[in-house]
Tab-separated table of C-alpha atoms in Angstrom:
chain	number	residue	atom	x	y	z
A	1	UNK	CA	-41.031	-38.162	-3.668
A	2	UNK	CA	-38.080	-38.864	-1.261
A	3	UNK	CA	-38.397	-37.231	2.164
A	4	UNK	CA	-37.138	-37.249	5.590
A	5	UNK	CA	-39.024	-38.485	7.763
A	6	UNK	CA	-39.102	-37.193	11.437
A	7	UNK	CA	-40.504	-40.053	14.154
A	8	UNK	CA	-42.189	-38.852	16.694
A	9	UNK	CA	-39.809	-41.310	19.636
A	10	UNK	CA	-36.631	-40.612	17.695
A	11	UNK	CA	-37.261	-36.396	17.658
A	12	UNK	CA	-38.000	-36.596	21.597
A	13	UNK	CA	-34.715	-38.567	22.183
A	14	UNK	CA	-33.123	-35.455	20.126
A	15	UNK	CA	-34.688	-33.055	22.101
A	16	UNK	CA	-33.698	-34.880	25.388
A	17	UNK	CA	-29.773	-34.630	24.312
A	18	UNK	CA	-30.547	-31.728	22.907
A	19	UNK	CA	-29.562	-32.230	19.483
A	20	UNK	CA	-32.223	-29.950	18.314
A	21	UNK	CA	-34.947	-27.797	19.504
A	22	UNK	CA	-38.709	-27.398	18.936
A	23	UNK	CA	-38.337	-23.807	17.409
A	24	UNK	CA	-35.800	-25.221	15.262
A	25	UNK	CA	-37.731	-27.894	13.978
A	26	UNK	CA	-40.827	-25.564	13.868
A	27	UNK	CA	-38.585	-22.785	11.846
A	28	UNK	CA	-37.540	-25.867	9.457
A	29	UNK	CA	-41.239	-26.967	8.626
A	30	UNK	CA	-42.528	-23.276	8.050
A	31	UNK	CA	-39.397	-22.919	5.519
A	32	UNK	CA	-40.462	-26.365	3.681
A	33	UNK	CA	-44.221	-25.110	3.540
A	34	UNK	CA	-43.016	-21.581	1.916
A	35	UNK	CA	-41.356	-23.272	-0.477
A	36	UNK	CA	-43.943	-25.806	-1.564
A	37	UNK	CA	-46.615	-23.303	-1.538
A	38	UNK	CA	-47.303	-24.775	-5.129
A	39	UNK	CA	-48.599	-27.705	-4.093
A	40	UNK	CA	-51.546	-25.436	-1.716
A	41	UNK	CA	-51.595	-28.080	0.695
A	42	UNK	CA	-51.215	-25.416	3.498
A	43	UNK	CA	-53.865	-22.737	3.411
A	44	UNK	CA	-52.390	-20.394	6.258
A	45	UNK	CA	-49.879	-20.771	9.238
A	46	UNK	CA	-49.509	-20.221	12.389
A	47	UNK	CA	-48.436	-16.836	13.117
A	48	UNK	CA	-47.122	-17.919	16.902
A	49	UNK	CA	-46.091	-21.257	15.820
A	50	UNK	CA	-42.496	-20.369	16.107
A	51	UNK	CA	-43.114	-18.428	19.291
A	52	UNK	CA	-45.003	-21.868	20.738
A	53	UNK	CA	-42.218	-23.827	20.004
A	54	UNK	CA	-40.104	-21.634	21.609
A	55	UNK	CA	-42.008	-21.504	25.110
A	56	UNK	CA	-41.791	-25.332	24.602
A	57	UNK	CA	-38.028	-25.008	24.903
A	58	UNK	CA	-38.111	-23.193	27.973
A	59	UNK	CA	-39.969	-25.836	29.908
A	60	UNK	CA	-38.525	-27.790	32.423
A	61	UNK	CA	-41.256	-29.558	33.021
A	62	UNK	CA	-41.110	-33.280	31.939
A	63	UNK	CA	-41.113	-34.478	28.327
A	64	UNK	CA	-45.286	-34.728	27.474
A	65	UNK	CA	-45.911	-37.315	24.454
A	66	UNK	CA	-45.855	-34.741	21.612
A	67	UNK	CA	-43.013	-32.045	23.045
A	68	UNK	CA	-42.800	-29.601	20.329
A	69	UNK	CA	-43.487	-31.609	17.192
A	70	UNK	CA	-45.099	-29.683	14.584
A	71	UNK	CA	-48.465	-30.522	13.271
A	72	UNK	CA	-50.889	-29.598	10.676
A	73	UNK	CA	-54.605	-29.124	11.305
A	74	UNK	CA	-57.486	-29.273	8.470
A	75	UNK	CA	-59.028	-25.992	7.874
A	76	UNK	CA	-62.553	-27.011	9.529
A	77	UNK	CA	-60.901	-27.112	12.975
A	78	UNK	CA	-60.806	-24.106	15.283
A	79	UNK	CA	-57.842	-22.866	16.343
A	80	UNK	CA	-57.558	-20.000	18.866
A	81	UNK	CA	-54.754	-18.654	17.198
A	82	UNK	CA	-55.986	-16.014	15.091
A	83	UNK	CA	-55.787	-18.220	11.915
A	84	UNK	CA	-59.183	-18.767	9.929
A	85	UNK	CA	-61.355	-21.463	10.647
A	86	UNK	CA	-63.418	-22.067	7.318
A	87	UNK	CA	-63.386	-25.658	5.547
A	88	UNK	CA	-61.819	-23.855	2.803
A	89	UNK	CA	-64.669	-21.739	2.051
A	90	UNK	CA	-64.444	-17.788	1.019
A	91	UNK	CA	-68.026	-17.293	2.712
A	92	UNK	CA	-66.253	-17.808	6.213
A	93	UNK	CA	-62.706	-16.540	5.199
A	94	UNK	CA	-63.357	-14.030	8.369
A	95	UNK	CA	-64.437	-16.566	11.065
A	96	UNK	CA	-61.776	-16.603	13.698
A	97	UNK	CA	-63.068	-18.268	16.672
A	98	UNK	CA	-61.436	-17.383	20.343
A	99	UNK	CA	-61.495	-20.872	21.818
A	100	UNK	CA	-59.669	-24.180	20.555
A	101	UNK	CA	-61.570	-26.812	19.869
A	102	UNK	CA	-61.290	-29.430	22.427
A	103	UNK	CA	-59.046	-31.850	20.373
A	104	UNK	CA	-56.817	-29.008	19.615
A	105	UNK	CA	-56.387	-28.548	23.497
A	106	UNK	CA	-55.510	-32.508	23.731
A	107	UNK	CA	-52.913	-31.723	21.155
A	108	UNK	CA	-51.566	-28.814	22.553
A	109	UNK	CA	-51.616	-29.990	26.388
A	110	UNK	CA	-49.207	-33.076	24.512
A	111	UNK	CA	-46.635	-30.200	23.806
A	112	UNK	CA	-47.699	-30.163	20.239
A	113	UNK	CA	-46.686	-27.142	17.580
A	114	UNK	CA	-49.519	-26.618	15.655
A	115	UNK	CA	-48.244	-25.296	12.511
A	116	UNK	CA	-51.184	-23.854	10.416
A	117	UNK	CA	-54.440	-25.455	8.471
A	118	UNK	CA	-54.378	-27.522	5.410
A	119	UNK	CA	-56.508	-26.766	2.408
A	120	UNK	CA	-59.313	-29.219	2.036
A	121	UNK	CA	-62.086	-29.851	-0.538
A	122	UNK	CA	-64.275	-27.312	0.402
A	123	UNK	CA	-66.701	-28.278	2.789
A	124	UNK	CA	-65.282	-31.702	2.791
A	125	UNK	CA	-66.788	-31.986	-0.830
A	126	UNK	CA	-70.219	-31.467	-0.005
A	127	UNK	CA	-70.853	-28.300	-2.171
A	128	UNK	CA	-71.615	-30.517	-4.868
A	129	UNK	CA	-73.428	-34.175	-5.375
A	130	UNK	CA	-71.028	-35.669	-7.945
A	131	UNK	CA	-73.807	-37.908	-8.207
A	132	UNK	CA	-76.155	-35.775	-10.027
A	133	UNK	CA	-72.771	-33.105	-11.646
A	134	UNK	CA	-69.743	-32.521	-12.734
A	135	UNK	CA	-68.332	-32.544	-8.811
A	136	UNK	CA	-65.751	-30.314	-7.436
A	137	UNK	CA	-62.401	-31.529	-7.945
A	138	UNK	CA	-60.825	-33.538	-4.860
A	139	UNK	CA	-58.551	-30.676	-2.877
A	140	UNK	CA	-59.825	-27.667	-4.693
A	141	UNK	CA	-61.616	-25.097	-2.242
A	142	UNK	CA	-62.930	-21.062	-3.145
A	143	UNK	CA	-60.158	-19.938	-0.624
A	144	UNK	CA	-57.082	-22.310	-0.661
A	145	UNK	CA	-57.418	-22.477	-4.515
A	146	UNK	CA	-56.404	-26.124	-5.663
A	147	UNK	CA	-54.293	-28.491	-3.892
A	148	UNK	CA	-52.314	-30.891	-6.082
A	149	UNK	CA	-50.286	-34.371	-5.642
A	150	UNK	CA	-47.075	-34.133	-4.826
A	151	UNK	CA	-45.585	-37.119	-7.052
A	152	UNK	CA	-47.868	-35.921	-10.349
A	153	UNK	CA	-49.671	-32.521	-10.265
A	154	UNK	CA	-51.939	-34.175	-13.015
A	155	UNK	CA	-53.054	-36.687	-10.368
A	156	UNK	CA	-56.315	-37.066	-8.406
A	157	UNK	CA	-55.219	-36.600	-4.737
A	158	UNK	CA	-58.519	-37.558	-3.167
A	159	UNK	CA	-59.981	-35.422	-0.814
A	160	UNK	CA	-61.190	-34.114	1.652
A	161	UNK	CA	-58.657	-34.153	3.810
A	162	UNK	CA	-56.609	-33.440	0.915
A	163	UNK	CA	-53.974	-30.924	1.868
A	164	UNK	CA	-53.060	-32.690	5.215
A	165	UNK	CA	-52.379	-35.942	3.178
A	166	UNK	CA	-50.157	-33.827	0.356
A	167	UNK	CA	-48.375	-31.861	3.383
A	168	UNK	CA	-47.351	-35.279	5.046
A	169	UNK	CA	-46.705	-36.569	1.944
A	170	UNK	CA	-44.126	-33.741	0.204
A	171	UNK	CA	-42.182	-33.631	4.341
A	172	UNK	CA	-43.960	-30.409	5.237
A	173	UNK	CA	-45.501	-31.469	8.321
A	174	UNK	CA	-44.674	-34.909	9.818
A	175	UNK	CA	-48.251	-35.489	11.292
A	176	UNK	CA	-51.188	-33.904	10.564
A	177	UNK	CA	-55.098	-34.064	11.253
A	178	UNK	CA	-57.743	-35.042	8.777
A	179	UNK	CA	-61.687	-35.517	9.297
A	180	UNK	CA	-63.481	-38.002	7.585
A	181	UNK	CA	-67.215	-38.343	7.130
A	182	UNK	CA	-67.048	-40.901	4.105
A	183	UNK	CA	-63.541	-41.884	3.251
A	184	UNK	CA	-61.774	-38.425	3.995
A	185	UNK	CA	-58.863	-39.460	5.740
A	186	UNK	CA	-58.250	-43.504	4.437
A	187	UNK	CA	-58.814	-41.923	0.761
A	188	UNK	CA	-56.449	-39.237	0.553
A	189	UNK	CA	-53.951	-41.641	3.034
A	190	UNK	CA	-54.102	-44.053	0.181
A	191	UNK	CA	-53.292	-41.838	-2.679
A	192	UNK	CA	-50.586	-40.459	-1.580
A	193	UNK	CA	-48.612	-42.951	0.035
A	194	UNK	CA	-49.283	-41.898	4.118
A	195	UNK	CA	-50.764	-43.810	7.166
A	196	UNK	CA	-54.157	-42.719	8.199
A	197	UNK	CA	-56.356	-43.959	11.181
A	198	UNK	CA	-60.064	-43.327	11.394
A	199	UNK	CA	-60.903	-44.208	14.720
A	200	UNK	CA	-64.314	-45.286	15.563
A	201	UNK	CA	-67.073	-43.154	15.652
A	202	UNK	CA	-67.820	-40.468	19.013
A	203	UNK	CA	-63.904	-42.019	19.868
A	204	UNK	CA	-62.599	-38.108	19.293
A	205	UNK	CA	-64.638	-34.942	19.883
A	206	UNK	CA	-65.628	-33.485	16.866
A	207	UNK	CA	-66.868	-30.063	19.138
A	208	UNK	CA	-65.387	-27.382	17.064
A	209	UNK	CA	-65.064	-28.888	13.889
A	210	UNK	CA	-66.913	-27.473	10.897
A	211	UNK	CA	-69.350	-30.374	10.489
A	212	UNK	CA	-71.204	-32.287	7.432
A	213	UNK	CA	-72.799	-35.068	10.257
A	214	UNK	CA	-73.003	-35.225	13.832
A	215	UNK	CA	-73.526	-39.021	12.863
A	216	UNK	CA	-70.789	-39.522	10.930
A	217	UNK	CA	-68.104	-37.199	11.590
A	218	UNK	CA	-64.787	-38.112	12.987
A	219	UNK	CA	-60.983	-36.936	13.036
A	220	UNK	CA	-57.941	-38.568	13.058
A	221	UNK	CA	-54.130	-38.505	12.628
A	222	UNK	CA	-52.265	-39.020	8.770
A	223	UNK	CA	-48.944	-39.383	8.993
A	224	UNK	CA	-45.778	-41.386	7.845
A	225	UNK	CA	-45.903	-44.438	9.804
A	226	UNK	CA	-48.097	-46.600	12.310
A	227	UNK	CA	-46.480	-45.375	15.078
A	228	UNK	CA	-46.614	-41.855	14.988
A	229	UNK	CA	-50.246	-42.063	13.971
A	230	UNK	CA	-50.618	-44.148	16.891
A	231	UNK	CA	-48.916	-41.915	19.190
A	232	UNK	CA	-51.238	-38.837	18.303
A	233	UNK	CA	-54.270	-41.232	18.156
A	234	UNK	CA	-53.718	-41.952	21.753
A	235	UNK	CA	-53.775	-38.081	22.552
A	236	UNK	CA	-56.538	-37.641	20.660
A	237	UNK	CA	-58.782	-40.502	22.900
A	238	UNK	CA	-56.934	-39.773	26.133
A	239	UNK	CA	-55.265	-43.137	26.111
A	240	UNK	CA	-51.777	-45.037	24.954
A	241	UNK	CA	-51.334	-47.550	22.049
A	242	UNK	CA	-48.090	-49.744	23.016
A	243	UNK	CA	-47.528	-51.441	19.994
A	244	UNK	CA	-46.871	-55.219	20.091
A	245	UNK	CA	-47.111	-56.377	16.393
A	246	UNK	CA	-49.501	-59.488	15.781
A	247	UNK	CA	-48.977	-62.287	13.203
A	248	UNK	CA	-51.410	-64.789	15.071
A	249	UNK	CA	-54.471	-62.791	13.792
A	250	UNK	CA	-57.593	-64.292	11.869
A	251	UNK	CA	-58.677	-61.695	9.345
A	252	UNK	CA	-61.920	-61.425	6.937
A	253	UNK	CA	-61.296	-60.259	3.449
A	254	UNK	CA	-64.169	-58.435	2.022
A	255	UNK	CA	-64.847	-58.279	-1.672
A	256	UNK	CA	-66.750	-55.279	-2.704
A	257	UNK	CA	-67.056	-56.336	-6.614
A	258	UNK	CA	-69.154	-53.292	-7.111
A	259	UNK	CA	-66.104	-50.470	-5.994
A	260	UNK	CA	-64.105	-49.696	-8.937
A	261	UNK	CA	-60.449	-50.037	-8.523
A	262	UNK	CA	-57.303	-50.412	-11.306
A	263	UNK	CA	-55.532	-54.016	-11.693
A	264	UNK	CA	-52.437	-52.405	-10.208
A	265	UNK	CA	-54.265	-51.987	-6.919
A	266	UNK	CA	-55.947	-55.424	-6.952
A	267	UNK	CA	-52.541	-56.647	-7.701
A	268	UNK	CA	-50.945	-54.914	-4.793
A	269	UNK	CA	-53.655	-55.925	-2.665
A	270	UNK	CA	-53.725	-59.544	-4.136
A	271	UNK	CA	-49.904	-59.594	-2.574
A	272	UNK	CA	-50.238	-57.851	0.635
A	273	UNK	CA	-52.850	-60.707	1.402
A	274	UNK	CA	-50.424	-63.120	0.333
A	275	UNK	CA	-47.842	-61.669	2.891
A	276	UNK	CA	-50.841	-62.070	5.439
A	277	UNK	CA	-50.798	-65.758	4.572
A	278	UNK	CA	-46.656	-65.995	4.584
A	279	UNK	CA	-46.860	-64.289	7.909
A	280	UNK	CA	-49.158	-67.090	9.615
A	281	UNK	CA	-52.424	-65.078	9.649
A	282	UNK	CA	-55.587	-66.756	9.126
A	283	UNK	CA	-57.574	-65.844	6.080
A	284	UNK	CA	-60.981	-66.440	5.752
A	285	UNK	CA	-62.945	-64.948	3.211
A	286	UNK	CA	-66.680	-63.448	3.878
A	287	UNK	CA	-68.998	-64.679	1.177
A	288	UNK	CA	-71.786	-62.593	1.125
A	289	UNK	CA	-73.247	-59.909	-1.048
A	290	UNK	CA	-71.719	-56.636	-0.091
A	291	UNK	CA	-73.151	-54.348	2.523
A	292	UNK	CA	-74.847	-51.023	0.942
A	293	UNK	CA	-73.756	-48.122	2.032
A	294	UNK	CA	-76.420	-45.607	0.499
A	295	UNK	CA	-77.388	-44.773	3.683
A	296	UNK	CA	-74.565	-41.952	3.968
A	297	UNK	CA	-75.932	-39.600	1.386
A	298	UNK	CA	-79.459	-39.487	3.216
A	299	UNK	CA	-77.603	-38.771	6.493
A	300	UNK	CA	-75.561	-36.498	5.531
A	301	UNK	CA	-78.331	-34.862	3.615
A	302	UNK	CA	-80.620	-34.036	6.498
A	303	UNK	CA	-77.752	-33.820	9.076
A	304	UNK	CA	-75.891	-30.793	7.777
A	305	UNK	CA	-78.245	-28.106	8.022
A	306	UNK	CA	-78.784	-28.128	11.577
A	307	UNK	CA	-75.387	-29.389	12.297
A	308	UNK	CA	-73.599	-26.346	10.336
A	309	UNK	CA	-76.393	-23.821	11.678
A	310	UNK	CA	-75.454	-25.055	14.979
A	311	UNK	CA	-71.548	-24.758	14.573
A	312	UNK	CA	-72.181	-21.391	13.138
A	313	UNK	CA	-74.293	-20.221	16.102
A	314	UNK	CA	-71.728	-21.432	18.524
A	315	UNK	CA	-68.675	-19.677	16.532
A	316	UNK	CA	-69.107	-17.396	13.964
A	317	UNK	CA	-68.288	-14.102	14.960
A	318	UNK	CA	-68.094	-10.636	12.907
A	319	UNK	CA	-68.538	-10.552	8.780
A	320	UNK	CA	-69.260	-14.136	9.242
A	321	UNK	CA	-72.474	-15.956	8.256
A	322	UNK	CA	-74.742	-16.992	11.176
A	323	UNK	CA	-75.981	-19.894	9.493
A	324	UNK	CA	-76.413	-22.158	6.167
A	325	UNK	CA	-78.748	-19.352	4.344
A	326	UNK	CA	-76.087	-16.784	4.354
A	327	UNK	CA	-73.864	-18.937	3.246
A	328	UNK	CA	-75.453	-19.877	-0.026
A	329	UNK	CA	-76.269	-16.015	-0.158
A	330	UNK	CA	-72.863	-15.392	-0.321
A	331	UNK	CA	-71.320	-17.384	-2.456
A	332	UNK	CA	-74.877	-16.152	-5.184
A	333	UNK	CA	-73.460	-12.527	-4.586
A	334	UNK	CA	-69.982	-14.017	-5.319
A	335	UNK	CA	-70.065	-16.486	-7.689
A	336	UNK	CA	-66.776	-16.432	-9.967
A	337	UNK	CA	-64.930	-16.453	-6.670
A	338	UNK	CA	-67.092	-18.235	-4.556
A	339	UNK	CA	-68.899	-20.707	-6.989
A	340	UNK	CA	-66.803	-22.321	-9.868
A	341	UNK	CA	-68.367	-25.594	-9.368
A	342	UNK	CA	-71.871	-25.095	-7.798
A	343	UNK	CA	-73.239	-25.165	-4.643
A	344	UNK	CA	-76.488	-28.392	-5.387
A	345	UNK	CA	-75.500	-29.664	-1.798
A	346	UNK	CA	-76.095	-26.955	0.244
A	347	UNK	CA	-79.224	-25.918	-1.217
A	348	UNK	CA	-80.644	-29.788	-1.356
A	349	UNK	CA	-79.812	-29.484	2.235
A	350	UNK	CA	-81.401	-25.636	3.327
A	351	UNK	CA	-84.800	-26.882	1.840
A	352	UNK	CA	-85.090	-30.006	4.661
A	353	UNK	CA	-87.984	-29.426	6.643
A	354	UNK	CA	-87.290	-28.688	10.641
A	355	UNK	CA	-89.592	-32.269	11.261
A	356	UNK	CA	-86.437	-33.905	9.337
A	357	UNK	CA	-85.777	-36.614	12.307
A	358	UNK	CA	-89.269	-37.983	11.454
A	359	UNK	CA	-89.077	-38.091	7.813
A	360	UNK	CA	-89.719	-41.681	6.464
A	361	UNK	CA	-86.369	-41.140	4.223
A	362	UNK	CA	-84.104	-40.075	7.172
A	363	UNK	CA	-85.305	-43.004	9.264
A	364	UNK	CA	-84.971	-45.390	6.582
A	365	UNK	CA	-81.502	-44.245	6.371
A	366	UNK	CA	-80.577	-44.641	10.161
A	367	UNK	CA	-82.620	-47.652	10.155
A	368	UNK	CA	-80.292	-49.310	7.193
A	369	UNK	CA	-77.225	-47.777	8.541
A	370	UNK	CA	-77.904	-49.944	11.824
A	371	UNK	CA	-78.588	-52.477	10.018
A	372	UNK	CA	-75.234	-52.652	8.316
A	373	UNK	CA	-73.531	-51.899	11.738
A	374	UNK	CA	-74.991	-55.049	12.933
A	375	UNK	CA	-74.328	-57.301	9.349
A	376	UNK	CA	-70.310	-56.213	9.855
A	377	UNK	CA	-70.013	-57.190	13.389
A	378	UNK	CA	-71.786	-59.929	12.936
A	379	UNK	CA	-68.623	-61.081	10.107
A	380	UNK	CA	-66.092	-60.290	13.425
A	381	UNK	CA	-68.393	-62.181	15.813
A	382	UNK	CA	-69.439	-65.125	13.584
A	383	UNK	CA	-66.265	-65.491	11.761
A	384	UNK	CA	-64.149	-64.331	15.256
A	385	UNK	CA	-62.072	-62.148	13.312
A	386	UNK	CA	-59.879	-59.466	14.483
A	387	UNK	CA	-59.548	-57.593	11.410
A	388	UNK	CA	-60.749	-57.313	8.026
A	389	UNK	CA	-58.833	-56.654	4.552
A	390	UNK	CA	-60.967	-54.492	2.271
A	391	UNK	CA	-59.372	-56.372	-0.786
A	392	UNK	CA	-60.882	-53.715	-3.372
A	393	UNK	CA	-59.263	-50.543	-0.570
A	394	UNK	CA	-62.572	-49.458	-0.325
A	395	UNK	CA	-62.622	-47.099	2.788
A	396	UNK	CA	-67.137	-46.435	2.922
A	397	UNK	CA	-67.892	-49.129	4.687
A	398	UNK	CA	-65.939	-48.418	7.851
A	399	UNK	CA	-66.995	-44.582	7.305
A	400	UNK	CA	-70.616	-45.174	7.222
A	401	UNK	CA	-70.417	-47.786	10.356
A	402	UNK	CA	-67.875	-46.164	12.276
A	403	UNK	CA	-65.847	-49.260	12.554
A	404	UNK	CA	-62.039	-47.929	12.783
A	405	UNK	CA	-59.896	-47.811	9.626
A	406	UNK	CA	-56.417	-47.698	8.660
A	407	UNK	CA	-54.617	-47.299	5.314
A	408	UNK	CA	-50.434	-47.513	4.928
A	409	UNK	CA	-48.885	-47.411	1.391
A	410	UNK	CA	-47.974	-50.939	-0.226
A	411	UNK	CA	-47.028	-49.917	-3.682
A	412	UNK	CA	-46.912	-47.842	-6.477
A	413	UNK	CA	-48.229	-48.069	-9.686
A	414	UNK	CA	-46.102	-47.655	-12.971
A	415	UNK	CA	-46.328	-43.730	-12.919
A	416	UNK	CA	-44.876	-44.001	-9.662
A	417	UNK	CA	-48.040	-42.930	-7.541
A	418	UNK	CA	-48.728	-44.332	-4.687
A	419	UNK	CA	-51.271	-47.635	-3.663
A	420	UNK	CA	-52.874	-47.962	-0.114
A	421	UNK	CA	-54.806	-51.023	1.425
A	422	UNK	CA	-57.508	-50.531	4.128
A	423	UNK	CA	-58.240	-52.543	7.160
A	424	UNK	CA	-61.386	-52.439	9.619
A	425	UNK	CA	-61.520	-53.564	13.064
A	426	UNK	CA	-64.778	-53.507	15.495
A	427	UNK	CA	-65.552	-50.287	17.260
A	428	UNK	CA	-63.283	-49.380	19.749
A	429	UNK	CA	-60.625	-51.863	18.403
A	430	UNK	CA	-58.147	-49.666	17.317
A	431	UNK	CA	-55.369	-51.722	19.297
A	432	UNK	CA	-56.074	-54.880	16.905
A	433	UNK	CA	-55.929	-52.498	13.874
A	434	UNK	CA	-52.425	-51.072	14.892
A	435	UNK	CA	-51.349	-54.700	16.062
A	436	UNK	CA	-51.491	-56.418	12.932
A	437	UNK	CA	-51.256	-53.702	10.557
A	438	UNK	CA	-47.870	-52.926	12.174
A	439	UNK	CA	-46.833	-57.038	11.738
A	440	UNK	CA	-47.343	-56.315	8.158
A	441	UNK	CA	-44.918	-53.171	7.131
């Protein structure tokens, strides 16, 4: 799908000589998501957005990094802007929170638009183990109903950040937010043809945001190229990427033989690491047996009950459950609304005990998730790498260490959908990961 894309640089240089305005620009993106509202990538918008833009106008202040560009915000991020905060669930379709959370105020204090929430899986997926049934489909959620790709509606478009990818995707946002506990940004980058940065983990509050893991819960910018997602990035950690792209890089490639992945995508891969090789880059492949990543499951399993009871206790105001009990009540009283696909998950998780931290199985867990923190920097220290190039894509191993990711599209495949990459750096290394990433597009 051809779209226009708006750069963050080039639409403050337009706003400067005042070739356009931020209520303009707002106006045109709230027009583009009405009339792809059958895609559902957009789950409600922002009744002031066009009144925000228009105080941005009025300022005479000088320019701020993000002066009135318009951007999307998953669904499981509070917004003090009377839209819904509810990780695209019907059992908090009424929980409106009165403060923004404080990411949203980094965004806003930029001079960004914030044009609505994007639909999500619900509960970032984790309704249902897919490992033990029939999982809920990637971008369907109870309340924003199913969100589909925007090249092939018959197409998986990952999840969970799912609508935020699709809006950035089909033009109607140019930058949006995404939170990722196990591949919910890179995936959903990757399959449909965005940029996505997962920074490393605790990098970006996460105060505010409907949680799965205080462990391994993150956010981070999707958009349409390096730059932008750069740009917002920096807002996001309170710092400023200056790009300087970097072809004198020695990078790992890590085969995962076990992650399951089409020939087109190894082949796309296979040539992107050749155009590391034209481009000078030192290659040097890790042979070892691949790191498990098992852990995650375990975490997130004993994590999320006190995690969501303690969002819930912070937020949740009127006709809104006060914690993970009433939620699964709810969606029993509702459940042809409320429970198409089951709710395994959250019940697996409501029956951990409150001695949880001491359980042998969640220590085991944080004990092998260390563990695999320390085998992958040990590849960057022993090998001294600056990045490394999943070959298979595969986006859970940065997840589950918090080492920072990026995906950008190299391909398609025959039907014309898209085919993303991924690269890790070490933790707090996100200047290496834009650096070369950006000597490679």
């Amino acid at each position: 799908m051809a779209i226009k894309i708006m750069l963050i640089r080039k639409y403050l240089k337009e706003l400067e000589t005042k070739t356009t305005t931020a209520r303009e620009t707002t106006i045109g993106y709230l027009e583009k998501i009405a009339a792809n509202s059958h895609l559902n990538a957009v789950i409600e918008v922002n009744p002031n957005a066009e009144k925000d833009a228009a105080a941005i106008d009025k300022m005479q202040d000088k320019p701020s990094p993000l002066q009135g560009f318009p951007i999307l915000l998953k669904d499981n991020i509070n917004t003090a802007d009377s839209t819904v905060t509810s990780a695209g669930s019907l059992s908090l379709a009424n929980n409106i929170v009165s403060q923004d959370a404080p990411m949203v105020k980094l965004l806003r204090r930029a001079g960004a638009v914030v044009l609505g929430k994007s639909n999500m899986t619900e509960f970032a997926n984790y309704m249902v183990d897919y490992r033990e049934v029939q999982g809920m489909p990637n971008g369907y959620s109870s309340r924003g109903g199913q969100c589909v790709h925007p090249v092939d509606p018959s197409a998986d478009p990952s999840g969970s950040s799912t609508g935020s990818a699709v809006a950035v995707a089909a033009g109607l946002a140019p930058v949006a937010i995404g939170s990722e506990t196990y591949g919910s940004i890179i995936s959903p980058s990757q399959r449909c043809g965005i940029v996505g940065i997962k920074p490393t983990a605790e990098s970006v509050s996460t105060e505010g945001v409907i949680p799965i893991s205080t462990t391994l819960d993150i956010v981070g910018p999707m958009a349409t190229t390096i730059e932008d997602a750069a740009i917002v990035l920096g807002v996001l950690q309170q710092k400023e990427y200056k790009i300087a792209p970097k072809t004198t890089a020695r990078v790992g490639v890590y085969k995962n033989e076990g992650w399951k992945i089409t020939q087109e995508w190894l082949y796309a891969n296979g040539l992107l690491l050749q155009k590391m090789k034209f481009a000078g880059m030192d290659i040097i492949d890790l042979l070892a047996e691949p790191i498990n990543e098992s852990f995650v499951f375990e975490i997130m399993r004993y994590e999320f009950k006190v995690a969501i009871n303690i969002y819930l206790s912070k937020y949740a105001g009127a006709n809104t459950p006060k914690n993970l009990t009433d939620i699964i009540k709810f969606n029993k009283e509702n459940p042809k609304t409320a429970l198409k696909y089951g709710q395994n998950n959250l019940i697996a998780a409501n029956n951990i005990g409150n001695n949880w931290q001491k359980d042998p199985i969640y220590k085991k867990a944080v004990a092998d998730r260390n563990a695999a923190i320390d085998r992958l920097d040990s590849f960057f220290v022993d090998n001294n790498l600056d990045v490394v190039f999943m070959e298979s894509a595969h986006c859970g191993l940065a997840a589950g260490t918090g080492f920072p990711s990026i995906t950008f599209p190299i391909g398609k495949t025959e039907g014309g959908l898209p085919i993303g990459c991924c690269f890790v750096a070490q933790r707090g290394r996100e200047d290496l990961l834009i650096d070369v990433t950006s000597a490679l597009i």
